[in-house]
XYZ file of C-alpha atoms in Angstrom:
564
model
C -0.051 0.001 -0.055
C 3.066 2.110 0.266
C 2.879 3.300 -3.704
C -0.742 4.754 -3.474
C 0.207 6.637 -0.358
C 3.458 7.952 -1.876
C 1.482 8.913 -5.069
C -1.185 10.557 -3.052
C 1.409 12.712 -1.325
C 3.144 13.440 -4.701
C -0.360 14.612 -6.370
C -1.180 16.831 -3.212
C 2.228 18.468 -3.804
C 1.680 19.160 -7.340
C -1.937 20.016 -6.671
C -0.603 22.786 -4.059
C 1.998 23.974 -6.289
C -0.624 24.562 -9.162
C -2.874 26.297 -6.781
C 0.129 28.575 -5.563
C 1.053 29.239 -9.186
C -2.580 30.075 -10.051
C -3.039 32.386 -7.270
C 0.270 34.072 -7.476
C -0.895 36.799 -9.975
C -4.658 36.243 -9.039
C -5.234 34.841 -12.585
C -9.044 34.351 -11.843
C -9.498 38.247 -11.639
C -8.214 38.303 -15.402
C -10.618 35.584 -16.410
C -13.438 37.161 -14.617
C -12.698 40.514 -16.517
C -12.671 38.852 -19.836
C -15.970 37.201 -18.971
C -17.661 40.455 -17.896
C -16.399 42.177 -20.995
C -17.687 39.542 -23.183
C -20.947 39.698 -21.813
C -21.329 43.454 -21.810
C -20.809 44.176 -18.187
C -18.374 46.877 -18.765
C -18.162 48.222 -15.255
C -17.505 44.962 -13.789
C -14.783 44.094 -16.408
C -13.128 47.344 -15.387
C -13.132 46.506 -11.908
C -11.696 43.099 -12.165
C -8.987 44.409 -14.424
C -8.121 47.226 -12.342
C -7.820 44.890 -9.265
C -5.877 42.381 -11.218
C -3.257 44.905 -12.183
C -3.128 46.663 -8.868
C -2.120 43.581 -7.055
C -0.169 41.962 -9.756
C 3.293 40.774 -8.644
C 4.994 42.531 -11.444
C 3.074 45.669 -10.369
C 4.191 45.227 -6.706
C 7.903 44.494 -7.825
C 7.907 40.807 -6.751
C 11.229 39.082 -6.690
C 10.512 35.526 -5.017
C 11.874 32.414 -6.485
C 8.296 31.346 -7.599
C 7.560 34.389 -9.464
C 11.082 34.521 -11.258
C 10.454 31.016 -12.416
C 7.610 32.363 -14.622
C 8.138 35.852 -14.721
C 7.596 36.346 -18.321
C 4.426 34.413 -18.244
C 2.970 36.616 -15.442
C 4.145 39.658 -17.415
C 2.246 38.381 -20.520
C -0.908 37.914 -18.534
C -0.474 41.340 -16.970
C -0.167 42.927 -20.641
C -3.352 41.185 -21.779
C -5.077 43.049 -18.796
C -3.818 46.274 -19.835
C -4.661 45.883 -23.221
C -8.088 45.029 -22.589
C -8.621 47.879 -20.107
C -7.091 50.380 -22.514
C -9.553 48.931 -25.246
C -12.416 49.725 -22.863
C -11.559 53.175 -21.942
C -10.974 54.114 -25.567
C -14.463 52.963 -26.590
C -15.830 54.999 -23.711
C -13.599 58.123 -24.444
C -11.942 58.135 -21.031
C -8.971 60.315 -21.977
C -7.855 60.898 -18.498
C -8.058 57.152 -17.214
C -6.043 56.068 -20.352
C -3.306 58.673 -19.654
C -3.087 57.473 -15.917
C -3.037 53.666 -16.881
C -0.339 54.451 -19.611
C 1.805 56.200 -16.912
C 1.297 53.258 -14.488
C 2.349 50.756 -17.363
C 5.318 52.968 -18.147
C 6.516 52.752 -14.376
C 5.832 48.881 -14.125
C 7.836 48.450 -17.429
C 10.902 50.572 -15.989
C 11.178 48.519 -12.871
C 10.640 45.065 -14.554
C 12.570 42.657 -16.919
C 10.525 42.554 -19.992
C 12.036 40.103 -22.444
C 11.714 40.512 -26.375
C 8.373 38.728 -26.801
C 6.763 40.833 -24.092
C 8.556 43.984 -25.160
C 6.794 43.460 -28.471
C 3.463 43.130 -26.941
C 4.144 46.198 -24.984
C 4.920 48.137 -28.043
C 1.827 47.224 -29.604
C -0.145 48.380 -26.606
C 1.629 51.695 -27.047
C 0.830 51.670 -30.621
C -2.864 51.276 -30.022
C -2.709 54.175 -27.623
C -1.023 56.756 -30.077
C 2.440 56.441 -28.081
C 4.493 55.890 -31.417
C 7.591 57.302 -29.969
C 7.520 54.941 -26.968
C 6.614 52.048 -29.352
C 9.588 52.916 -31.774
C 11.866 52.944 -28.881
C 10.791 49.507 -27.706
C 11.002 48.026 -30.995
C 14.598 49.117 -31.468
C 15.381 47.819 -27.875
C 14.080 44.320 -29.070
C 16.672 44.532 -32.056
C 19.470 45.884 -29.803
C 18.862 43.214 -27.112
C 18.570 40.469 -29.704
C 21.928 41.515 -31.069
C 23.690 41.712 -27.737
C 22.176 38.640 -26.126
C 21.364 36.524 -29.060
C 18.842 33.686 -28.433
C 17.122 31.629 -31.186
C 13.795 31.570 -29.274
C 13.684 35.473 -29.781
C 14.005 35.411 -33.475
C 10.352 35.839 -34.067
C 10.017 38.813 -31.789
C 12.953 40.514 -33.570
C 11.428 39.631 -37.177
C 8.272 41.258 -35.973
C 9.787 44.267 -34.747
C 11.703 44.749 -37.983
C 8.231 44.440 -39.916
C 6.524 46.878 -37.608
C 9.348 49.405 -37.783
C 9.375 49.267 -41.748
C 5.796 50.030 -41.459
C 6.008 52.760 -39.236
C 8.816 54.601 -40.983
C 6.793 53.926 -44.457
C 3.834 55.773 -43.008
C 6.170 58.558 -41.486
C 7.892 59.102 -45.005
C 11.465 58.131 -43.399
C 13.105 56.440 -46.278
C 16.633 57.045 -44.696
C 15.607 55.245 -41.446
C 14.046 52.389 -43.662
C 17.182 52.156 -45.615
C 19.375 51.819 -42.452
C 17.059 49.213 -41.072
C 17.231 47.198 -44.248
C 21.165 47.104 -43.745
C 20.718 46.053 -40.046
C 18.111 43.369 -41.040
C 20.545 41.815 -43.525
C 23.726 42.285 -41.464
C 22.592 41.676 -37.815
C 20.288 38.682 -37.912
C 21.901 35.102 -37.999
C 19.840 33.264 -40.178
C 21.228 29.621 -39.331
C 18.868 29.323 -36.450
C 15.750 30.245 -38.361
C 12.970 27.750 -38.579
C 10.871 27.692 -41.777
C 8.412 30.443 -40.885
C 11.251 32.822 -39.604
C 13.190 32.280 -42.883
C 9.953 33.014 -44.983
C 9.334 35.943 -42.958
C 13.076 37.111 -43.235
C 12.835 36.540 -47.058
C 9.690 38.488 -47.364
C 11.105 41.392 -45.500
C 14.312 41.434 -47.668
C 12.044 41.358 -50.826
C 9.929 44.101 -49.731
C 12.478 46.421 -47.946
C 16.173 45.264 -48.413
C 17.956 43.227 -50.745
C 15.779 41.310 -53.353
C 19.011 38.940 -54.180
C 19.065 38.150 -50.485
C 15.652 37.493 -50.476
C 15.513 35.145 -53.243
C 18.570 33.465 -51.950
C 16.978 32.692 -48.755
C 13.757 31.297 -50.581
C 15.929 28.915 -52.401
C 17.698 27.850 -49.330
C 14.320 27.095 -47.827
C 13.102 24.574 -50.754
C 16.662 23.082 -50.897
C 16.161 21.189 -47.483
C 15.718 17.651 -48.011
C 13.445 17.026 -44.803
C 10.483 19.139 -46.053
C 7.475 16.905 -46.655
C 3.664 17.241 -46.769
C 3.761 16.388 -43.197
C 5.715 19.340 -42.157
C 4.343 21.771 -39.387
C 5.322 24.512 -41.535
C 3.667 23.606 -44.833
C 2.047 26.990 -45.107
C 5.594 28.836 -44.946
C 6.729 26.372 -47.707
C 3.825 27.024 -50.129
C 4.457 30.709 -49.565
C 8.030 30.119 -50.554
C 7.332 28.272 -53.802
C 4.572 31.059 -54.472
C 7.016 34.154 -54.046
C 9.750 32.302 -56.000
C 7.548 31.669 -58.847
C 6.531 35.166 -58.899
C 10.052 36.240 -58.946
C 10.884 33.905 -61.784
C 7.780 35.405 -63.759
C 8.850 38.991 -63.145
C 12.268 38.006 -64.660
C 10.760 36.240 -67.579
C 12.553 33.187 -66.582
C 10.410 30.464 -68.028
C 12.822 27.744 -67.425
C 13.498 28.353 -63.765
C 9.786 28.627 -63.323
C 8.929 25.367 -65.143
C 11.705 23.601 -62.975
C 10.090 25.027 -59.688
C 6.626 23.834 -60.561
C 8.228 20.476 -61.374
C 9.972 20.401 -58.188
C 6.943 21.123 -56.207
C 5.030 18.524 -58.130
C 7.614 15.923 -56.922
C 7.798 16.903 -53.453
C 4.092 17.352 -52.579
C 0.879 15.416 -53.246
C -2.039 17.860 -54.227
C -4.263 15.582 -52.097
C -2.057 16.197 -49.147
C -2.620 20.060 -49.074
C -5.472 22.053 -47.588
C -8.094 23.982 -49.690
C -6.520 27.065 -48.546
C -2.932 26.151 -49.810
C -4.235 24.885 -52.921
C -5.945 28.288 -53.671
C -2.875 30.057 -52.854
C -1.056 28.083 -55.641
C -4.021 28.522 -57.933
C -3.694 32.320 -57.427
C 0.006 32.394 -57.868
C -0.280 30.392 -61.111
C -2.809 32.676 -62.510
C -0.835 35.883 -61.708
C 2.329 34.298 -63.385
C 0.380 33.520 -66.554
C -0.277 29.745 -66.025
C -3.794 29.875 -66.338
C -4.262 26.262 -67.386
C -2.798 24.976 -64.159
C -4.585 27.501 -62.164
C -7.995 26.692 -63.617
C -7.330 22.909 -62.878
C -6.502 23.582 -59.260
C -9.652 25.826 -58.976
C -11.804 23.078 -60.304
C -10.309 20.626 -58.066
C -11.056 22.846 -54.993
C -14.644 23.837 -56.025
C -15.391 20.112 -56.504
C -13.598 18.540 -53.517
C -14.235 21.280 -50.974
C -17.657 22.837 -52.018
C -18.716 24.039 -48.790
C -15.469 25.642 -47.687
C -14.866 29.330 -48.259
C -12.193 28.518 -50.728
C -14.501 26.277 -52.601
C -16.965 29.161 -52.910
C -14.169 31.481 -54.008
C -12.690 29.072 -56.599
C -16.090 28.764 -58.102
C -16.666 32.459 -58.526
C -13.075 32.924 -59.833
C -13.496 30.384 -62.447
C -16.537 32.259 -63.780
C -14.324 35.606 -63.850
C -11.702 33.713 -65.719
C -14.083 32.552 -68.289
C -15.416 36.165 -68.660
C -12.034 37.421 -69.266
C -11.511 34.746 -72.086
C -14.969 35.600 -73.443
C -16.162 32.029 -72.862
C -19.663 33.005 -72.188
C -20.982 29.628 -72.048
C -18.664 28.529 -69.313
C -19.075 31.835 -67.506
C -22.893 31.163 -67.415
C -22.444 27.767 -66.019
C -19.868 28.904 -63.229
C -21.958 31.691 -62.128
C -25.434 29.751 -62.354
C -23.786 27.169 -60.139
C -22.632 29.578 -57.589
C -25.989 31.263 -57.155
C -27.665 27.710 -57.190
C -25.209 26.510 -54.444
C -24.670 29.470 -52.306
C -27.934 31.649 -52.317
C -27.525 32.659 -48.412
C -24.084 34.157 -49.393
C -26.072 37.287 -50.252
C -23.263 39.731 -51.396
C -21.404 37.254 -53.827
C -24.543 35.458 -54.845
C -25.690 38.814 -56.122
C -22.385 39.574 -57.696
C -22.520 36.197 -59.452
C -26.165 36.824 -60.438
C -25.307 40.155 -61.987
C -22.239 38.460 -63.859
C -24.529 35.907 -65.045
C -26.676 38.322 -66.707
C -23.843 40.009 -68.066
C -22.757 36.944 -69.609
C -26.193 36.117 -71.039
C -26.465 39.860 -72.408
C -22.909 39.542 -74.195
C -23.620 36.315 -75.472
C -26.744 37.708 -77.283
C -29.293 35.540 -75.367
C -33.131 35.904 -75.859
C -34.117 39.385 -74.594
C -37.576 37.770 -73.112
C -35.441 35.628 -71.034
C -33.209 38.549 -69.861
C -36.392 40.432 -68.886
C -37.536 37.483 -66.697
C -34.268 37.285 -65.157
C -34.025 41.022 -64.431
C -37.387 40.767 -62.870
C -36.538 37.963 -60.474
C -33.361 39.878 -59.700
C -35.391 42.801 -58.626
C -37.593 40.577 -56.388
C -34.175 39.242 -54.564
C -32.936 42.802 -54.112
C -36.263 43.927 -52.371
C -35.803 41.436 -49.798
C -32.270 42.313 -48.859
C -31.498 44.562 -45.764
C -27.761 44.746 -45.963
C -27.147 48.044 -47.601
C -23.647 47.401 -48.830
C -25.002 44.616 -51.031
C -27.818 46.856 -52.328
C -25.136 49.695 -53.218
C -22.673 47.563 -54.799
C -25.237 45.751 -56.930
C -26.691 49.269 -57.866
C -23.292 50.085 -59.309
C -23.004 46.726 -61.168
C -26.246 47.080 -62.702
C -25.622 50.771 -63.675
C -22.423 49.685 -65.487
C -24.680 47.109 -67.396
C -27.062 49.772 -68.534
C -29.885 48.783 -66.466
C -30.580 52.430 -65.268
C -33.906 51.936 -63.797
C -33.164 48.955 -61.837
C -29.876 50.565 -60.760
C -31.629 53.434 -59.491
C -34.343 51.578 -57.577
C -31.639 49.335 -55.968
C -29.539 52.385 -55.055
C -32.405 54.114 -53.407
C -33.170 50.951 -51.359
C -29.429 50.771 -50.385
C -29.420 54.528 -49.202
C -32.506 54.126 -47.218
C -31.055 51.114 -45.360
C -27.872 52.944 -44.707
C -29.619 56.172 -43.385
C -31.473 53.808 -41.068
C -28.455 52.247 -39.866
C -26.618 55.604 -39.174
C -29.665 56.776 -37.257
C -29.851 53.751 -35.083
C -26.026 53.573 -34.273
C -24.057 55.525 -31.718
C -20.761 53.969 -33.106
C -18.777 56.795 -34.775
C -16.839 54.436 -36.966
C -19.980 52.551 -38.305
C -21.534 55.811 -39.058
C -18.407 56.964 -41.136
C -18.323 53.865 -42.965
C -21.894 54.095 -43.883
C -21.559 57.599 -45.275
C -18.423 56.605 -47.192
C -20.139 53.539 -48.894
C -23.086 55.799 -50.000
C -20.520 58.408 -51.171
C -18.495 55.683 -53.024
C -21.260 54.119 -54.733
C -23.111 57.385 -55.206
C -20.376 58.678 -57.936
C -20.714 55.437 -59.809
C -24.534 56.104 -60.170
C -24.111 59.844 -60.979
C -25.724 60.861 -57.668
C -23.108 63.709 -57.193
C -25.532 65.431 -54.546
C -25.039 62.624 -52.309
C -21.256 62.485 -52.907
C -21.257 66.042 -51.754
C -23.424 65.393 -48.662
C -21.640 62.304 -47.337
C -18.268 63.654 -48.308
C -18.740 66.969 -46.377
C -20.338 64.773 -43.365
C -17.398 62.527 -43.260
C -15.232 65.708 -42.900
C -17.205 67.161 -40.203
C -17.603 63.850 -38.217
C -13.885 62.938 -38.449
C -12.685 66.262 -37.542
C -14.690 66.603 -34.550
C -14.082 63.179 -33.113
C -11.497 62.256 -30.358
C -8.842 60.086 -31.836
C -7.954 58.675 -28.597
C -11.277 56.653 -28.477
C -10.082 54.644 -31.403
C -7.438 51.794 -31.837
C -4.528 52.562 -34.206
C -6.303 50.108 -36.817
C -9.689 51.977 -36.604
C -8.104 55.279 -36.864
C -6.338 54.202 -39.954
C -9.548 53.214 -41.501
C -11.254 56.334 -40.619
C -8.366 58.445 -42.196
C -8.930 56.422 -45.332
C -12.393 57.598 -45.409
C -11.357 61.050 -45.065
C -8.625 60.821 -47.693
C -10.910 59.248 -50.158
C -13.435 61.888 -49.606
C -11.179 64.411 -50.534
C -10.495 62.748 -53.865
C -14.291 61.891 -54.358
C -15.228 65.540 -53.641
C -12.495 66.816 -56.025
C -13.904 64.657 -58.741
C -17.493 65.917 -58.140
C -16.404 69.520 -58.131
C -14.433 69.237 -61.373
C -17.593 67.636 -63.054
C -19.453 70.549 -61.999
C -16.729 72.764 -63.366
C -16.189 74.314 -59.878
C -12.427 74.399 -60.371
C -11.292 76.350 -57.173
C -13.360 73.696 -54.934
C -11.904 70.815 -56.840
C -8.406 72.205 -56.500
C -9.051 72.852 -52.687
C -9.648 69.433 -51.725
C -6.864 68.145 -53.914
C -4.293 70.428 -52.299
C -5.738 69.313 -48.927
C -5.102 65.669 -49.964
C -1.610 66.433 -51.160
C -0.698 68.524 -47.927
C -2.293 66.090 -45.399
C -1.019 62.662 -47.024
C 2.318 63.420 -48.680
C 3.221 59.759 -48.467
C 0.056 58.151 -49.488
C 0.056 55.865 -52.345
C -2.328 57.788 -54.372
C -0.241 61.046 -53.976
C 0.645 60.771 -57.753
C -2.699 60.311 -58.991
C -3.861 63.502 -56.953
C -1.141 65.694 -58.397
C -2.081 64.533 -61.975
C -5.620 65.338 -61.119
C -4.688 68.748 -59.807
C -2.675 69.345 -62.939
C -5.986 68.461 -64.826
C -8.086 70.864 -62.815
C -5.875 73.736 -63.414
C -5.578 72.737 -67.266
C -9.537 72.721 -67.521
C -9.621 76.089 -65.847
C -7.295 77.452 -68.525
C -4.284 78.088 -66.057
C -1.823 76.082 -68.294
C 1.341 77.283 -66.777
C 0.141 76.278 -63.265
C -0.905 72.840 -64.596
C 2.440 72.468 -66.098
C 4.075 73.210 -62.835
C 1.906 70.532 -61.241
C 2.472 67.782 -63.883
C 6.055 68.231 -63.374
C 5.759 67.102 -59.507
C 4.157 63.782 -60.409
C 6.551 60.909 -59.447
C 7.194 57.573 -60.985
C 3.899 55.903 -61.503
C 1.499 55.279 -64.335
C 0.300 58.848 -63.728
C 3.882 60.261 -64.692
C 3.471 59.005 -68.120
C 0.050 60.708 -68.548
C 1.392 63.767 -66.970
C 4.526 63.865 -69.407
C 1.949 63.302 -72.151
C -0.062 66.455 -71.150
C 3.179 68.394 -70.718
C 4.093 67.625 -74.220
C 0.644 68.709 -75.525
C 1.037 71.887 -73.545
C 4.368 72.568 -75.170
C 6.638 72.124 -72.244
């Protein structure tokens, strides 16, 4: 009977240790906070999170052996509580509480030992709360610590820090800093300890920001490994590697290398062993690289073998689009007809497929009586839809197909639904998004009055809203609504020949968003406005500022016509 007794004592010791570990940071409070937050009991959630933070061993400066053994685990939990509490305060617009909580977190960080993974988590919290400078310092600290005290287990945190810094410097237009960071990436990280995912991430960063040669070299190194097979836990990274290499060879027009790569892939991997997501990724890569036959084969395989998956639906829709691009109207009708029949409850894309189905019938020259019946059927479906984004999108498609009356009726339904949504919500982001969608589709159906109305409302609401109440991601989306409104309003006023007003919005866009991807489009448009206003000298000066892009060629053509 001695063995059961010994085992019972051993289990009691384990249980006691587990309870003590569980109780050391009062983890139950964090769980209660999460539960209350998910149930909408916000005040209770705040109470639990605040209590958890206040009595957390990291906050209190604990240094017991028990705490030290799992210090980074405890810090990770603490950061989860901070992140959730910050989110609640932002949503409620509690600026003073946010400032106080941020100060408390900074003080806790100063007196604690945050290792790279938790430093990265801390940096994302600072970014979400508009503390870009503190976040940037932390990201550089991760890289510095990783170089000074190298450990393979911190490679992922270092690569994430590089990716985040590249993104931040890109948004700030800091090209010199991006260049120095790229040099550091290539020279400072020892790649021999990378796993497949790290190698793929490193290669992606090199291709996008650093040396394309180094990136290609790393991709080749990944696929040269002999132990890679379909059972690999990093199969997604391998598929990404093959896809990127194939795109590189396509850009170089190296058809032999591309063919060899596809042959190598077929040898090492059975398609039946790949997930539908990875098959779809390959199909898209093949399509982008001009391998339409191979892409179509894979898309058919996905749609037939995984009909009820998201990728199965996407594959069937894409097959219809490919058929339309080839003007194979019979195949397009078959694919889009199958889509509507199989997925009628996927309303947005079912109606997109229905619209494309009509387009294919129309172009093929089908019986007009049949089309009239189908258009009436489509109108009945539209009338039963409450999703205003679906209605607005379909109205645009119908307008493009020349079905003006149905487009106008559908658009009116969409606007009515959108206004109802706006009236019923207190969420500023949802209101702005609804106004932006009306504005976007109103231009397509020639409702310039609504473009002007919604564009000005977006300007007014976004300018009077406290940014501190939004996460960084939400704020970026709101900025997108705002900068697109500048461009839509400029287009409307140009159509109305109100050139001073059109120029005003384009200048505002150029001044406010100097590093935006559409900056050259805005400059070209501004040149067009001045040219139409018969201010050709000013137009020429603007055209000269258009940078490398498709718009530069258009600007140079205008300069030539103007005699410059």
